[in-house]
mmCIF file of C-alpha atoms and ligand atoms in Angstrom:
data_model
loop_
_atom_site.group_PDB
_atom_site.id
_atom_site.type_symbol
_atom_site.label_atom_id
_atom_site.label_comp_id
_atom_site.label_asym_id
_atom_site.label_seq_id
_atom_site.Cartn_x
_atom_site.Cartn_y
_atom_site.Cartn_z
ATOM 1 C CA UNK J 11 -33.437 0.258 4.805
ATOM 2 C CA UNK J 12 -29.666 0.163 4.794
ATOM 3 C CA UNK J 13 -28.801 -3.255 3.621
ATOM 4 C CA UNK J 14 -25.158 -4.112 3.037
ATOM 5 C CA UNK J 15 -22.625 -6.921 3.412
ATOM 6 C CA UNK J 16 -20.692 -6.700 6.665
ATOM 7 C CA UNK J 17 -17.517 -8.444 5.596
ATOM 8 C CA UNK J 18 -15.740 -9.980 2.637
ATOM 9 C CA UNK J 19 -17.412 -13.394 2.946
ATOM 10 C CA UNK J 20 -20.856 -11.812 2.998
ATOM 11 C CA UNK J 21 -19.852 -9.631 0.066
ATOM 12 C CA UNK J 22 -18.709 -12.618 -1.981
ATOM 13 C CA UNK J 23 -21.825 -14.649 -1.304
ATOM 14 C CA UNK J 24 -24.101 -11.728 -1.946
ATOM 15 C CA UNK J 25 -22.618 -10.482 -5.214
ATOM 16 C CA UNK J 26 -21.749 -13.782 -6.790
ATOM 17 C CA UNK J 27 -23.674 -13.015 -9.965
ATOM 18 C CA UNK J 28 -24.276 -10.156 -12.365
ATOM 19 C CA UNK J 29 -27.973 -10.442 -11.625
ATOM 20 C CA UNK J 30 -27.406 -9.967 -7.871
ATOM 21 C CA UNK J 31 -25.394 -6.788 -8.495
ATOM 22 C CA UNK J 32 -28.045 -5.443 -10.848
ATOM 23 C CA UNK J 33 -30.747 -6.192 -8.323
ATOM 24 C CA UNK J 34 -28.869 -4.359 -5.569
ATOM 25 C CA UNK J 35 -28.216 -1.357 -7.806
ATOM 26 C CA UNK J 36 -31.863 -1.358 -8.798
ATOM 27 C CA UNK J 37 -33.035 -1.087 -5.200
ATOM 28 C CA UNK J 38 -30.574 1.667 -4.392
ATOM 29 C CA UNK J 39 -31.458 3.621 -7.484
ATOM 30 C CA UNK J 40 -35.216 3.333 -7.142
ATOM 31 C CA UNK J 41 -35.795 2.764 -3.406
ATOM 32 C CA UNK J 42 -39.496 3.557 -3.823
ATOM 33 C CA UNK J 43 -39.852 1.392 -6.898
ATOM 34 C CA UNK J 44 -39.035 1.971 -10.555
ATOM 35 C CA UNK J 45 -39.919 5.278 -12.186
ATOM 36 C CA UNK J 46 -39.646 5.721 -15.926
ATOM 37 C CA UNK J 47 -36.941 8.366 -16.537
ATOM 38 C CA UNK J 48 -38.953 9.649 -19.491
ATOM 39 C CA UNK J 49 -42.601 9.725 -18.379
ATOM 40 C CA UNK J 50 -42.301 9.178 -14.624
ATOM 41 C CA UNK J 51 -44.711 6.251 -14.673
ATOM 42 C CA UNK J 52 -44.158 3.403 -12.216
ATOM 43 C CA UNK J 53 -45.264 0.264 -14.045
ATOM 44 C CA UNK J 54 -42.649 -1.623 -16.033
ATOM 45 C CA UNK J 55 -41.453 -5.086 -16.930
ATOM 46 C CA UNK J 56 -38.004 -6.579 -17.197
ATOM 47 C CA UNK J 57 -36.519 -7.420 -20.575
ATOM 48 C CA UNK J 58 -33.474 -9.475 -21.378
ATOM 49 C CA UNK J 59 -29.970 -8.110 -20.760
ATOM 50 C CA UNK J 60 -30.953 -6.085 -17.725
ATOM 51 C CA UNK J 61 -33.275 -3.760 -19.636
ATOM 52 C CA UNK J 62 -36.646 -2.543 -18.388
ATOM 53 C CA UNK J 63 -39.544 -1.348 -20.437
ATOM 54 C CA UNK J 64 -41.972 1.278 -19.245
ATOM 55 C CA UNK J 65 -45.599 0.127 -19.389
ATOM 56 C CA UNK J 66 -46.746 3.659 -20.156
ATOM 57 C CA UNK J 67 -44.499 4.936 -22.948
ATOM 58 C CA UNK J 68 -42.576 1.766 -23.886
ATOM 59 C CA UNK J 69 -39.287 3.515 -23.164
ATOM 60 C CA UNK J 70 -36.463 1.067 -22.529
ATOM 61 C CA UNK J 71 -33.856 1.773 -19.946
ATOM 62 C CA UNK J 72 -31.414 -0.112 -17.789
ATOM 63 C CA UNK J 73 -30.412 0.224 -14.183
ATOM 64 C CA UNK J 74 -26.976 1.442 -15.263
ATOM 65 C CA UNK J 75 -28.187 4.093 -17.740
ATOM 66 C CA UNK J 76 -27.452 7.571 -16.429
ATOM 67 C CA UNK J 77 -25.062 6.311 -13.753
ATOM 68 C CA UNK J 78 -21.284 6.018 -13.702
ATOM 69 C CA UNK J 79 -21.705 2.395 -14.804
ATOM 70 C CA UNK J 80 -23.318 3.417 -18.087
ATOM 71 C CA UNK J 81 -21.683 1.967 -21.211
ATOM 72 C CA UNK J 82 -19.272 -0.004 -19.134
ATOM 73 C CA UNK J 83 -17.780 -2.912 -20.999
ATOM 74 C CA UNK J 84 -16.917 -4.707 -17.818
ATOM 75 C CA UNK J 85 -19.280 -6.551 -15.546
ATOM 76 C CA UNK J 86 -21.048 -4.959 -12.620
ATOM 77 C CA UNK J 87 -19.460 -7.682 -10.538
ATOM 78 C CA UNK J 88 -16.040 -6.251 -11.255
ATOM 79 C CA UNK J 89 -17.288 -2.758 -10.474
ATOM 80 C CA UNK J 90 -18.722 -3.986 -7.196
ATOM 81 C CA UNK J 91 -15.422 -5.589 -6.313
ATOM 82 C CA UNK J 92 -13.681 -2.322 -7.103
ATOM 83 C CA UNK J 93 -16.090 -0.391 -4.861
ATOM 84 C CA UNK J 94 -15.657 -2.890 -2.058
ATOM 85 C CA UNK J 95 -11.882 -2.667 -2.306
ATOM 86 C CA UNK J 96 -11.953 1.149 -2.436
ATOM 87 C CA UNK J 97 -14.091 1.391 0.680
ATOM 88 C CA UNK J 98 -12.037 -1.042 2.770
ATOM 89 C CA UNK J 99 -8.818 0.907 2.112
ATOM 90 C CA UNK J 100 -8.322 2.855 5.273
ATOM 91 C CA UNK J 101 -5.906 5.308 3.739
ATOM 92 C CA UNK J 102 -7.337 5.781 0.312
ATOM 93 C CA UNK J 103 -7.096 3.880 -2.902
ATOM 94 C CA UNK J 104 -4.366 4.049 -5.514
ATOM 95 C CA UNK J 105 -4.798 3.109 -9.155
ATOM 96 C CA UNK J 106 -1.898 0.690 -8.969
ATOM 97 C CA UNK J 107 -3.440 -1.064 -5.980
ATOM 98 C CA UNK J 108 -6.787 -1.364 -7.753
ATOM 99 C CA UNK J 109 -5.157 -2.637 -10.930
ATOM 100 C CA UNK J 110 -3.373 -5.367 -8.955
ATOM 101 C CA UNK J 111 -6.309 -6.498 -6.887
ATOM 102 C CA UNK J 112 -8.699 -6.717 -9.865
ATOM 103 C CA UNK J 113 -6.058 -8.078 -12.212
ATOM 104 C CA UNK J 114 -6.732 -5.319 -14.741
ATOM 105 C CA UNK J 115 -4.435 -5.339 -17.728
ATOM 106 C CA UNK J 116 -4.186 -1.582 -18.098
ATOM 107 C CA UNK J 117 -3.234 0.926 -15.441
ATOM 108 C CA UNK J 118 -5.371 3.535 -17.265
ATOM 109 C CA UNK J 119 -8.490 1.456 -16.657
ATOM 110 C CA UNK J 120 -7.856 1.374 -12.914
ATOM 111 C CA UNK J 121 -7.097 5.079 -12.922
ATOM 112 C CA UNK J 122 -10.297 5.934 -14.798
ATOM 113 C CA UNK J 123 -12.396 3.761 -12.507
ATOM 114 C CA UNK J 124 -10.999 5.446 -9.439
ATOM 115 C CA UNK J 125 -11.772 8.850 -10.862
ATOM 116 C CA UNK J 126 -15.299 7.799 -11.710
ATOM 117 C CA UNK J 127 -15.759 6.502 -8.182
ATOM 118 C CA UNK J 128 -14.311 9.656 -6.668
ATOM 119 C CA UNK J 129 -17.027 11.595 -8.444
ATOM 120 C CA UNK J 130 -19.508 9.446 -6.598
ATOM 121 C CA UNK J 131 -17.991 10.259 -3.239
ATOM 122 C CA UNK J 132 -19.713 13.606 -3.010
ATOM 123 C CA UNK J 133 -23.393 13.085 -2.427
ATOM 124 C CA UNK J 134 -25.475 15.386 -4.589
ATOM 125 C CA UNK J 135 -27.296 17.739 -2.236
ATOM 126 C CA UNK J 136 -25.321 16.671 0.818
ATOM 127 C CA UNK J 137 -26.006 18.466 4.063
ATOM 128 C CA UNK J 138 -24.261 21.666 5.076
ATOM 129 C CA UNK J 139 -21.949 21.989 8.046
ATOM 130 C CA UNK J 140 -23.527 23.797 10.960
ATOM 131 C CA UNK J 141 -22.911 24.958 14.517
ATOM 132 C CA UNK J 142 -19.379 26.244 14.990
ATOM 133 C CA UNK J 143 -17.088 25.863 12.012
ATOM 134 C CA UNK J 144 -13.427 26.782 11.572
ATOM 135 C CA UNK J 145 -12.402 27.985 8.116
ATOM 136 C CA UNK J 146 -8.907 28.663 6.832
ATOM 137 C CA UNK J 147 -7.003 28.417 3.595
ATOM 138 C CA UNK J 148 -3.633 26.823 3.038
ATOM 139 C CA UNK J 149 -1.160 26.030 0.295
ATOM 140 C CA UNK J 150 -0.334 22.571 -0.849
ATOM 141 C CA UNK J 151 3.192 22.297 -2.157
ATOM 142 C CA UNK J 152 5.410 25.224 -2.918
ATOM 143 C CA UNK J 153 8.763 26.733 -2.266
ATOM 144 C CA UNK J 154 8.327 27.630 1.360
ATOM 145 C CA UNK J 155 7.561 24.039 2.211
ATOM 146 C CA UNK J 156 11.071 23.088 1.233
ATOM 147 C CA UNK J 157 10.469 21.786 -2.245
ATOM 148 C CA UNK J 158 13.340 21.064 -4.539
ATOM 149 C CA UNK J 159 13.685 20.448 -8.228
ATOM 150 C CA UNK J 160 11.748 21.671 -11.202
ATOM 151 C CA UNK J 161 8.366 21.830 -9.518
ATOM 152 C CA UNK J 162 9.655 24.617 -7.348
ATOM 153 C CA UNK J 163 7.009 27.211 -6.692
ATOM 154 C CA UNK J 164 4.078 25.137 -7.926
ATOM 155 C CA UNK J 165 1.470 25.741 -5.295
ATOM 156 C CA UNK J 166 -2.203 25.206 -4.971
ATOM 157 C CA UNK J 167 -4.433 27.060 -2.604
ATOM 158 C CA UNK J 168 -7.172 25.119 -0.861
ATOM 159 C CA UNK J 169 -9.782 26.227 1.648
ATOM 160 C CA UNK J 170 -10.900 23.939 4.451
ATOM 161 C CA UNK J 171 -13.927 24.063 6.750
ATOM 162 C CA UNK J 172 -13.974 21.901 9.881
ATOM 163 C CA UNK J 173 -17.016 21.656 12.092
ATOM 164 C CA UNK J 174 -16.373 21.749 15.822
ATOM 165 C CA UNK J 175 -17.547 18.779 17.821
ATOM 166 C CA UNK J 176 -16.553 19.719 21.346
ATOM 167 C CA UNK J 177 -12.778 19.580 21.304
ATOM 168 C CA UNK J 178 -12.948 17.241 18.329
ATOM 169 C CA UNK J 179 -13.499 17.585 14.603
ATOM 170 C CA UNK J 180 -16.935 16.939 13.158
ATOM 171 C CA UNK J 181 -17.528 16.868 9.416
ATOM 172 C CA UNK J 182 -15.306 18.702 6.950
ATOM 173 C CA UNK J 183 -15.455 20.281 3.489
ATOM 174 C CA UNK J 184 -12.611 21.428 1.270
ATOM 175 C CA UNK J 185 -11.996 22.812 -2.168
ATOM 176 C CA UNK J 186 -9.304 24.202 -4.428
ATOM 177 C CA UNK J 187 -9.596 27.982 -4.906
ATOM 178 C CA UNK J 188 -8.007 30.421 -7.336
ATOM 179 C CA UNK J 189 -6.941 32.923 -4.692
ATOM 180 C CA UNK J 190 -7.722 34.031 -1.149
ATOM 181 C CA UNK J 191 -10.052 36.859 -2.158
ATOM 182 C CA UNK J 192 -13.546 37.242 -0.747
ATOM 183 C CA UNK J 193 -14.854 36.291 -4.238
ATOM 184 C CA UNK J 194 -13.236 32.877 -3.858
ATOM 185 C CA UNK J 195 -13.791 32.295 -0.148
ATOM 186 C CA UNK J 196 -17.414 33.395 0.281
ATOM 187 C CA UNK J 197 -18.961 31.024 -2.290
ATOM 188 C CA UNK J 198 -17.175 28.131 -0.593
ATOM 189 C CA UNK J 199 -18.594 29.148 2.787
ATOM 190 C CA UNK J 200 -22.078 29.624 1.312
ATOM 191 C CA UNK J 201 -22.018 26.173 -0.304
ATOM 192 C CA UNK J 202 -20.539 24.396 2.703
ATOM 193 C CA UNK J 203 -21.920 25.996 5.863
ATOM 194 C CA UNK J 204 -25.526 26.590 6.892
ATOM 195 C CA UNK J 205 -26.530 30.239 7.492
ATOM 196 C CA UNK J 206 -26.749 31.124 11.161
ATOM 197 C CA UNK J 207 -23.632 29.109 11.977
ATOM 198 C CA UNK J 208 -20.645 30.576 13.776
ATOM 199 C CA UNK J 209 -17.741 30.797 11.330
ATOM 200 C CA UNK J 210 -14.377 31.081 13.013
ATOM 201 C CA UNK J 211 -11.502 32.493 10.933
ATOM 202 C CA UNK J 212 -8.306 34.465 11.291
ATOM 203 C CA UNK J 213 -8.208 38.203 10.602
ATOM 204 C CA UNK J 214 -7.750 37.886 6.820
ATOM 205 C CA UNK J 215 -9.866 40.528 5.053
ATOM 206 C CA UNK J 216 -11.222 37.996 2.561
ATOM 207 C CA UNK J 217 -13.469 36.756 5.354
ATOM 208 C CA UNK J 218 -14.657 40.141 6.608
ATOM 209 C CA UNK J 219 -17.998 40.195 4.702
ATOM 210 C CA UNK J 220 -19.110 36.959 6.453
ATOM 211 C CA UNK J 221 -20.958 38.895 9.155
ATOM 212 C CA UNK J 222 -23.189 40.438 6.503
ATOM 213 C CA UNK J 223 -23.895 37.105 4.773
ATOM 214 C CA UNK J 224 -25.996 35.517 7.471
ATOM 215 C CA UNK J 225 -23.180 34.082 9.587
ATOM 216 C CA UNK J 226 -21.909 34.892 13.038
ATOM 217 C CA UNK J 227 -18.307 35.730 12.246
ATOM 218 C CA UNK J 228 -15.792 35.061 14.967
ATOM 219 C CA UNK J 229 -12.313 36.371 14.306
ATOM 220 C CA UNK J 230 -9.134 35.361 16.060
ATOM 221 C CA UNK J 231 -6.336 37.679 15.007
ATOM 222 C CA UNK J 232 -2.943 36.206 14.461
ATOM 223 C CA UNK J 233 -0.230 38.390 15.868
ATOM 224 C CA UNK J 234 3.216 37.947 14.464
ATOM 225 C CA UNK J 235 4.062 34.503 13.138
ATOM 226 C CA UNK J 236 1.605 32.755 10.804
ATOM 227 C CA UNK J 237 2.710 29.536 12.517
ATOM 228 C CA UNK J 238 0.448 30.256 15.442
ATOM 229 C CA UNK J 239 -2.504 29.431 13.134
ATOM 230 C CA UNK J 240 -2.311 25.782 14.098
ATOM 231 C CA UNK J 241 -3.161 26.682 17.653
ATOM 232 C CA UNK J 242 -5.841 29.245 16.887
ATOM 233 C CA UNK J 243 -7.693 27.153 14.319
ATOM 234 C CA UNK J 244 -6.563 23.729 15.491
ATOM 235 C CA UNK J 245 -9.173 21.601 13.728
ATOM 236 C CA UNK J 246 -8.556 22.979 10.266
ATOM 237 C CA UNK J 247 -4.828 22.603 10.730
ATOM 238 C CA UNK J 248 -5.154 19.064 11.988
ATOM 239 C CA UNK J 249 -7.212 18.226 8.893
ATOM 240 C CA UNK J 250 -4.622 19.836 6.629
ATOM 241 C CA UNK J 251 -1.772 17.867 8.158
ATOM 242 C CA UNK J 252 -3.742 14.621 7.798
ATOM 243 C CA UNK J 253 -4.531 15.533 4.193
ATOM 244 C CA UNK J 254 -0.868 16.160 3.401
ATOM 245 C CA UNK J 255 0.152 12.922 5.030
ATOM 246 C CA UNK J 256 -2.503 11.079 3.032
ATOM 247 C CA UNK J 257 -1.466 12.655 -0.266
ATOM 248 C CA UNK J 258 2.143 11.783 0.516
ATOM 249 C CA UNK J 259 1.476 8.260 1.624
ATOM 250 C CA UNK J 260 -1.154 7.057 -0.797
ATOM 251 C CA UNK J 261 -0.332 9.130 -3.829
ATOM 252 C CA UNK J 262 3.395 9.635 -3.313
ATOM 253 C CA UNK J 263 2.810 13.348 -2.903
ATOM 254 C CA UNK J 264 2.187 13.890 -6.586
ATOM 255 C CA UNK J 265 -1.325 14.817 -7.624
ATOM 256 C CA UNK J 266 -2.035 16.963 -10.652
ATOM 257 C CA UNK J 267 -3.758 20.307 -10.125
ATOM 258 C CA UNK J 268 -6.718 19.550 -12.284
ATOM 259 C CA UNK J 269 -7.538 16.327 -10.457
ATOM 260 C CA UNK J 270 -6.873 17.632 -6.985
ATOM 261 C CA UNK J 271 -10.542 18.371 -6.275
ATOM 262 C CA UNK J 272 -11.384 14.719 -6.692
ATOM 263 C CA UNK J 273 -8.660 13.657 -4.301
ATOM 264 C CA UNK J 274 -10.015 16.220 -1.864
ATOM 265 C CA UNK J 275 -13.454 14.657 -2.275
ATOM 266 C CA UNK J 276 -12.107 11.204 -1.547
ATOM 267 C CA UNK J 277 -10.307 12.457 1.527
ATOM 268 C CA UNK J 278 -13.481 14.207 2.691
ATOM 269 C CA UNK J 279 -15.587 11.089 2.060
ATOM 270 C CA UNK J 280 -13.267 8.971 4.194
ATOM 271 C CA UNK J 281 -12.714 11.585 6.853
ATOM 272 C CA UNK J 282 -16.415 12.260 7.394
ATOM 273 C CA UNK J 283 -17.004 8.549 7.841
ATOM 274 C CA UNK J 284 -13.901 7.730 9.841
ATOM 275 C CA UNK J 285 -15.867 6.763 12.919
ATOM 276 C CA UNK J 286 -18.242 4.593 10.931
ATOM 277 C CA UNK J 287 -17.621 1.104 12.298
ATOM 278 C CA UNK J 288 -18.844 -0.789 9.296
ATOM 279 C CA UNK J 289 -16.920 -0.676 6.037
ATOM 280 C CA UNK J 290 -19.999 -2.251 4.521
ATOM 281 C CA UNK J 291 -21.899 0.929 5.187
ATOM 282 C CA UNK J 292 -19.312 2.948 3.280
ATOM 283 C CA UNK J 293 -19.720 0.515 0.420
ATOM 284 C CA UNK J 294 -23.470 0.996 0.561
ATOM 285 C CA UNK J 295 -23.079 4.805 0.410
ATOM 286 C CA UNK J 296 -20.661 4.591 -2.481
ATOM 287 C CA UNK J 297 -22.926 2.333 -4.539
ATOM 288 C CA UNK J 298 -25.901 4.524 -3.704
ATOM 289 C CA UNK J 299 -24.099 7.665 -4.796
ATOM 290 C CA UNK J 300 -22.585 5.992 -7.854
ATOM 291 C CA UNK J 301 -26.141 5.226 -8.976
ATOM 292 C CA UNK J 302 -27.032 8.915 -8.627
ATOM 293 C CA UNK J 303 -24.044 10.454 -10.431
ATOM 294 C CA UNK J 304 -23.987 11.338 -14.112
ATOM 295 C CA UNK J 305 -21.809 9.175 -16.329
ATOM 296 C CA UNK J 306 -18.497 10.638 -17.429
ATOM 297 C CA UNK J 307 -16.097 9.476 -20.091
ATOM 298 C CA UNK J 308 -12.367 8.871 -19.797
ATOM 299 C CA UNK J 309 -11.792 11.774 -22.198
ATOM 300 C CA UNK J 310 -13.797 14.094 -20.021
ATOM 301 C CA UNK J 311 -11.922 13.095 -16.880
ATOM 302 C CA UNK J 312 -8.545 13.576 -18.527
ATOM 303 C CA UNK J 313 -9.395 16.838 -20.251
ATOM 304 C CA UNK J 314 -11.539 18.539 -17.689
ATOM 305 C CA UNK J 315 -11.011 22.242 -17.007
ATOM 306 C CA UNK J 316 -7.881 22.579 -19.106
ATOM 307 C CA UNK J 317 -7.943 21.637 -22.788
ATOM 308 C CA UNK J 318 -4.751 19.610 -22.479
ATOM 309 C CA UNK J 319 -3.362 17.988 -19.371
ATOM 310 C CA UNK J 320 -0.179 19.638 -18.231
ATOM 311 C CA UNK J 321 2.659 17.655 -16.686
ATOM 312 C CA UNK J 322 2.664 20.097 -13.778
ATOM 313 C CA UNK J 323 2.092 18.557 -10.410
ATOM 314 C CA UNK J 324 1.426 19.635 -6.907
ATOM 315 C CA UNK J 325 4.135 18.340 -4.669
ATOM 316 C CA UNK J 326 3.129 17.868 -1.107
ATOM 317 C CA UNK J 327 5.720 18.009 1.602
HETATM 318 ZN ZN1 ZN R 422 -42.372 5.848 -19.603
#
C-alpha cells in the first residue's frame, strides 16, 4: 500500500498537523500493526504526547524512538517539510537551500538534517545488482584533473558498479575505497552484485579473482591510453561524469572525504529513481527508510571515522 501525496497541495493538506505526520510515520514503521520493540507483542494503547504503551509488558515507546527523528526538538511537520523539499530537488539538496526554505536560524541545523536524511537514503537490506554489471574505479579530484591551489594532490578513489539495461544504465552502487587492491574491490562487488552475474571490468589485476568468487568475469583490456575506458565501460563512465557534475553544481565541488560516502548515497538514491515519475513516491521511500534507520547524533556525524574533522577537501573538476 504505497500511499503518498502527489504534489505540494496534497502534501500541505495531508501533513497539516503533528498528529497527521505521526500517524503516517506510524503506518510506515509498523505496516502490519504495532509490535512492542521490547516483547514483540502486538496489543498497545496510545498515551499522550505520541507515546504508546505495550499491553503485555507496559513498555512505553514512541513512533520516533529508534529512528532518525528520535530526540528531535523540532516538530515532525518540519521534518516532513524537509523530506519533501529534499525529494523534489532534482539535482540534490544543499544545506543552504534547506536552511532558506525552512527558515532555520542555524546553517548547522540544516547541515545535520541533510546528513541524517542521507543516512536514510540507503535502504537497509536493499537488493543487489544483477545481470550484466560494469565495474570500474576512478579518482575524484587530484592533480591530473587540473587542480590548482593548496588542495593539489588530494584525491579520493571510488568504485562504481552500473547495471546494464540494454544500451542504458540500470541501477548503480558506489563507494569510497582505500586503494584499488583486490582486498578493497572484492568486498564492494560481493556487497553490491548478486552471485552468478556477469561482471565486466578492465584488465586491472585487482579484479582477477572475480571468476573464482561466483561471478562470470568479463574482461575488456585497455590497450594504450586509459582514456579509452569511457568507451569500453561506457555506463560506469557516464555515471562518474554525472556524479562529478552533480558534486560541482550542487556542492560547489567541495565535499570532505569523511562525508563523501553519504553524498555518494544521495546521488545513488536519486539516480536509481531518476525515471520514477512521482516525486511523492521518493518522499514515501525516504520517510519509510528514515523510520528504519538508527538515530545518530550531530557529534557522531561530525566525528565519524576520524577523531577530528580535517579541513581537507576533495575538489572535483
Ligand atoms: Zn511489550
